Amino acid sequence: MEKQPNNPLHGVKLATIMEKLHAHYGWDGLADRININCFKSNPTIKSSLKFLRRTPWAREKVERLYLKTNF
């Protein structure tokens, strides 16, 4: 396995990112910060993960928000 010393997200699962962001902002807060329907229309962690795993641009926005939010 290749090491990624300069990648702050290395080893952090998308599910963990979503759980922390949801706990911190809630669905309304996430929808205000990232304008995607998976945070607006009947949002769940499971449905959001499914969408983010197949939508690279949305996942990138979520990862950027996670990095900006100091956990």
N, CA and C atoms as an extended XYZ file, in Angstrom:
213
Properties=species:S:1:pos:R:3:atomname:S:1:resname:S:1:resid:I:1 pbc="F F F"
N         0.837       -1.185        0.000 N   MET     1
C         0.000        0.000        0.000 CA  MET     1
C         0.883        1.249        0.000 C   MET     1
N         0.496        2.194       -0.811 N   GLU     2
C         1.258        3.429       -0.962 CA  GLU     2
C         0.969        4.382        0.194 C   GLU     2
N         2.005        4.970        0.758 N   LYS     3
C         1.822        5.940        1.843 CA  LYS     3
C         1.564        7.315        1.262 C   LYS     3
N         0.776        8.095        1.973 N   GLN     4
C         0.433        9.434        1.525 CA  GLN     4
C         0.658       10.416        2.676 C   GLN     4
N         1.907       10.747        2.959 N   PRO     5
C         2.184       11.587        4.124 CA  PRO     5
C         1.613       12.996        4.037 C   PRO     5
N         1.385       13.504        2.834 N   ASN     6
C         0.878       14.868        2.682 CA  ASN     6
C        -0.631       14.933        2.488 C   ASN     6
N        -1.312       13.807        2.585 N   ASN     7
C        -2.761       13.771        2.407 CA  ASN     7
C        -3.433       13.738        3.779 C   ASN     7
N        -4.041       14.849        4.210 N   PRO     8
C        -4.659       14.879        5.542 CA  PRO     8
C        -5.873       13.958        5.669 C   PRO     8
N        -6.422       13.496        4.553 N   LEU     9
C        -7.583       12.603        4.593 CA  LEU     9
C        -7.187       11.132        4.516 C   LEU     9
N        -5.893       10.856        4.415 N   HIS    10
C        -5.446        9.469        4.298 CA  HIS    10
C        -5.875        8.673        5.526 C   HIS    10
N        -6.581        7.592        5.297 N   GLY    11
C        -7.016        6.730        6.382 CA  GLY    11
C        -8.328        7.153        7.022 C   GLY    11
N        -8.916        8.267        6.562 N   VAL    12
C       -10.195        8.721        7.109 CA  VAL    12
C       -11.310        8.253        6.173 C   VAL    12
N       -12.228        7.470        6.707 N   LYS    13
C       -13.316        6.938        5.886 CA  LYS    13
C       -14.361        8.012        5.603 C   LYS    13
N       -14.972        7.910        4.428 N   LEU    14
C       -16.026        8.847        4.051 CA  LEU    14
C       -17.182        8.795        5.060 C   LEU    14
N       -17.486        7.617        5.565 N   ALA    15
C       -18.557        7.493        6.555 CA  ALA    15
C       -18.220        8.293        7.817 C   ALA    15
N       -16.973        8.263        8.234 N   THR    16
C       -16.536        9.023        9.411 CA  THR    16
C       -16.665       10.521        9.151 C   THR    16
N       -16.256       10.943        7.957 N   ILE    17
C       -16.365       12.348        7.581 CA  ILE    17
C       -17.820       12.796        7.659 C   ILE    17
N       -18.721       12.010        7.071 N   MET    18
C       -20.136       12.366        7.060 CA  MET    18
C       -20.732       12.384        8.469 C   MET    18
N       -20.374       11.402        9.282 N   GLU    19
C       -20.908       11.354       10.645 CA  GLU    19
C       -20.473       12.585       11.446 C   GLU    19
N       -19.220       12.971       11.318 N   LYS    20
C       -18.718       14.133       12.061 CA  LYS    20
C       -19.360       15.424       11.546 C   LYS    20
N       -19.456       15.570       10.218 N   LEU    21
C       -20.058       16.780        9.659 CA  LEU    21
C       -21.535       16.882       10.048 C   LEU    21
N       -22.248       15.768        9.986 N   HIS    22
C       -23.666       15.777       10.345 CA  HIS    22
C       -23.838       16.123       11.826 C   HIS    22
N       -23.012       15.559       12.689 N   ALA    23
C       -23.100       15.850       14.123 CA  ALA    23
C       -22.802       17.328       14.392 C   ALA    23
N       -21.898       17.896       13.619 N   HIS    24
C       -21.481       19.285       13.835 CA  HIS    24
C       -22.477       20.293       13.241 C   HIS    24
N       -22.896       20.068       11.996 N   TYR    25
C       -23.727       21.039       11.280 CA  TYR    25
C       -25.205       20.663       11.205 C   TYR    25
N       -25.523       19.378       11.261 N   GLY    26
C       -26.897       18.933       10.992 CA  GLY    26
C       -27.159       18.985        9.489 C   GLY    26
N       -28.299       18.448        9.075 N   TRP    27
C       -28.594       18.419        7.628 CA  TRP    27
C       -28.800       19.815        7.066 C   TRP    27
N       -29.492       20.679        7.806 N   ASP    28
C       -29.731       22.038        7.310 CA  ASP    28
C       -28.427       22.800        7.146 C   ASP    28
N       -27.540       22.644        8.102 N   GLY    29
C       -26.242       23.317        8.020 CA  GLY    29
C       -25.406       22.806        6.865 C   GLY    29
N       -25.453       21.506        6.632 N   LEU    30
C       -24.714       20.940        5.490 CA  LEU    30
C       -25.308       21.444        4.181 C   LEU    30
N       -26.635       21.467        4.092 N   ALA    31
C       -27.302       21.940        2.861 CA  ALA    31
C       -26.992       23.411        2.611 C   ALA    31
N       -26.860       24.213        3.686 N   ASP    32
C       -26.506       25.629        3.524 CA  ASP    32
C       -25.087       25.792        2.988 C   ASP    32
N       -24.196       24.910        3.399 N   ARG    33
C       -22.785       25.020        3.012 CA  ARG    33
C       -22.471       24.339        1.689 C   ARG    33
N       -23.184       23.236        1.395 N   ILE    34
C       -22.965       22.494        0.150 CA  ILE    34
C       -24.329       22.250       -0.475 C   ILE    34
N       -24.560       22.863       -1.619 N   ASN    35
C       -25.875       22.819       -2.255 CA  ASN    35
C       -26.045       21.545       -3.081 C   ASN    35
N       -26.324       20.441       -2.379 N   ILE    36
C       -26.616       19.183       -3.078 CA  ILE    36
C       -27.866       18.567       -2.460 C   ILE    36
N       -28.672       17.938       -3.311 N   ASN    37
C       -29.968       17.423       -2.879 CA  ASN    37
C       -29.884       16.335       -1.819 C   ASN    37
N       -28.785       15.582       -1.775 N   CYS    38
C       -28.720       14.501       -0.792 CA  CYS    38
C       -28.696       15.040        0.633 C   CYS    38
N       -28.460       16.347        0.809 N   PHE    39
C       -28.530       16.967        2.135 CA  PHE    39
C       -29.859       17.672        2.367 C   PHE    39
N       -30.688       17.790        1.319 N   LYS    40
C       -31.929       18.555        1.407 CA  LYS    40
C       -33.177       17.685        1.409 C   LYS    40
N       -33.180       16.644        0.595 N   SER    41
C       -34.381       15.850        0.381 CA  SER    41
C       -34.265       14.496        1.088 C   SER    41
N       -34.967       14.331        2.212 N   ASN    42
C       -34.934       13.100        3.003 CA  ASN    42
C       -33.511       12.598        3.254 C   ASN    42
N       -32.658       13.428        3.843 N   PRO    43
C       -31.261       13.040        3.986 CA  PRO    43
C       -31.035       11.956        5.048 C   PRO    43
N       -30.150       11.041        4.709 N   THR    44
C       -29.652       10.052        5.669 CA  THR    44
C       -28.164        9.895        5.398 C   THR    44
N       -27.449        9.375        6.380 N   ILE    45
C       -26.020        9.118        6.175 CA  ILE    45
C       -25.859        8.118        5.020 C   ILE    45
N       -26.668        7.057        5.050 N   LYS    46
C       -26.548        6.001        4.029 CA  LYS    46
C       -26.776        6.537        2.614 C   LYS    46
N       -27.842        7.314        2.424 N   SER    47
C       -28.125        7.823        1.074 CA  SER    47
C       -27.069        8.840        0.643 C   SER    47
N       -26.588        9.635        1.588 N   SER    48
C       -25.546       10.607        1.256 CA  SER    48
C       -24.259        9.907        0.847 C   SER    48
N       -23.889        8.855        1.578 N   LEU    49
C       -22.674        8.109        1.234 CA  LEU    49
C       -22.784        7.493       -0.157 C   LEU    49
N       -23.954        6.945       -0.470 N   LYS    50
C       -24.158        6.340       -1.786 CA  LYS    50
C       -23.953        7.380       -2.889 C   LYS    50
N       -24.544        8.568       -2.701 N   PHE    51
C       -24.400        9.638       -3.679 CA  PHE    51
C       -22.948       10.112       -3.774 C   PHE    51
N       -22.325       10.345       -2.639 N   LEU    52
C       -20.961       10.893       -2.638 CA  LEU    52
C       -19.951        9.921       -3.220 C   LEU    52
N       -20.171        8.634       -3.046 N   ARG    53
C       -19.226        7.640       -3.577 CA  ARG    53
C       -19.243        7.594       -5.106 C   ARG    53
N       -20.357        8.002       -5.708 N   ARG    54
C       -20.408        7.969       -7.181 CA  ARG    54
C       -20.409        9.353       -7.810 C   ARG    54
N       -20.187       10.380       -6.995 N   THR    55
C       -20.193       11.747       -7.502 CA  THR    55
C       -18.942       12.480       -7.011 C   THR    55
N       -17.844       12.374       -7.764 N   PRO    56
C       -16.560       12.922       -7.299 CA  PRO    56
C       -16.575       14.403       -6.947 C   PRO    56
N       -17.288       15.234       -7.711 N   TRP    57
C       -17.275       16.675       -7.421 CA  TRP    57
C       -17.949       16.972       -6.081 C   TRP    57
N       -18.997       16.233       -5.761 N   ALA    58
C       -19.691       16.442       -4.490 CA  ALA    58
C       -18.848       15.935       -3.327 C   ALA    58
N       -18.200       14.795       -3.531 N   ARG    59
C       -17.335       14.246       -2.484 CA  ARG    59
C       -16.194       15.221       -2.182 C   ARG    59
N       -15.657       15.823       -3.218 N   GLU    60
C       -14.566       16.783       -3.038 CA  GLU    60
C       -15.023       17.970       -2.184 C   GLU    60
N       -16.239       18.442       -2.412 N   LYS    61
C       -16.769       19.561       -1.619 CA  LYS    61
C       -16.932       19.159       -0.154 C   LYS    61
N       -17.417       17.940        0.076 N   VAL    62
C       -17.594       17.448        1.440 CA  VAL    62
C       -16.236       17.313        2.129 C   VAL    62
N       -15.259       16.779        1.406 N   GLU    63
C       -13.918       16.626        1.982 CA  GLU    63
C       -13.293       17.980        2.300 C   GLU    63
N       -13.507       18.964        1.430 N   ARG    64
C       -12.975       20.322        1.697 CA  ARG    64
C       -13.622       20.928        2.940 C   ARG    64
N       -14.947       20.749        3.084 N   LEU    65
C       -15.630       21.263        4.262 CA  LEU    65
C       -15.095       20.576        5.520 C   LEU    65
N       -14.867       19.276        5.441 N   TYR    66
C       -14.329       18.531        6.571 CA  TYR    66
C       -12.961       19.092        6.979 C   TYR    66
N       -12.124       19.378        6.012 N   LEU    67
C       -10.786       19.905        6.311 CA  LEU    67
C       -10.864       21.313        6.885 C   LEU    67
N       -11.820       22.119        6.404 N   LYS    68
C       -11.976       23.493        6.911 CA  LYS    68
C       -12.533       23.511        8.332 C   LYS    68
N       -13.343       22.490        8.661 N   THR    69
C       -13.927       22.400        9.996 CA  THR    69
C       -12.902       21.720       10.893 C   THR    69
N       -12.432       22.414       11.885 N   ASN    70
C       -11.354       21.878       12.725 CA  ASN    70
C       -11.909       20.901       13.767 C   ASN    70
N       -11.796       19.625       13.441 N   PHE    71
C       -12.237       18.583       14.387 CA  PHE    71
C       -11.071       18.159       15.235 C   PHE    71
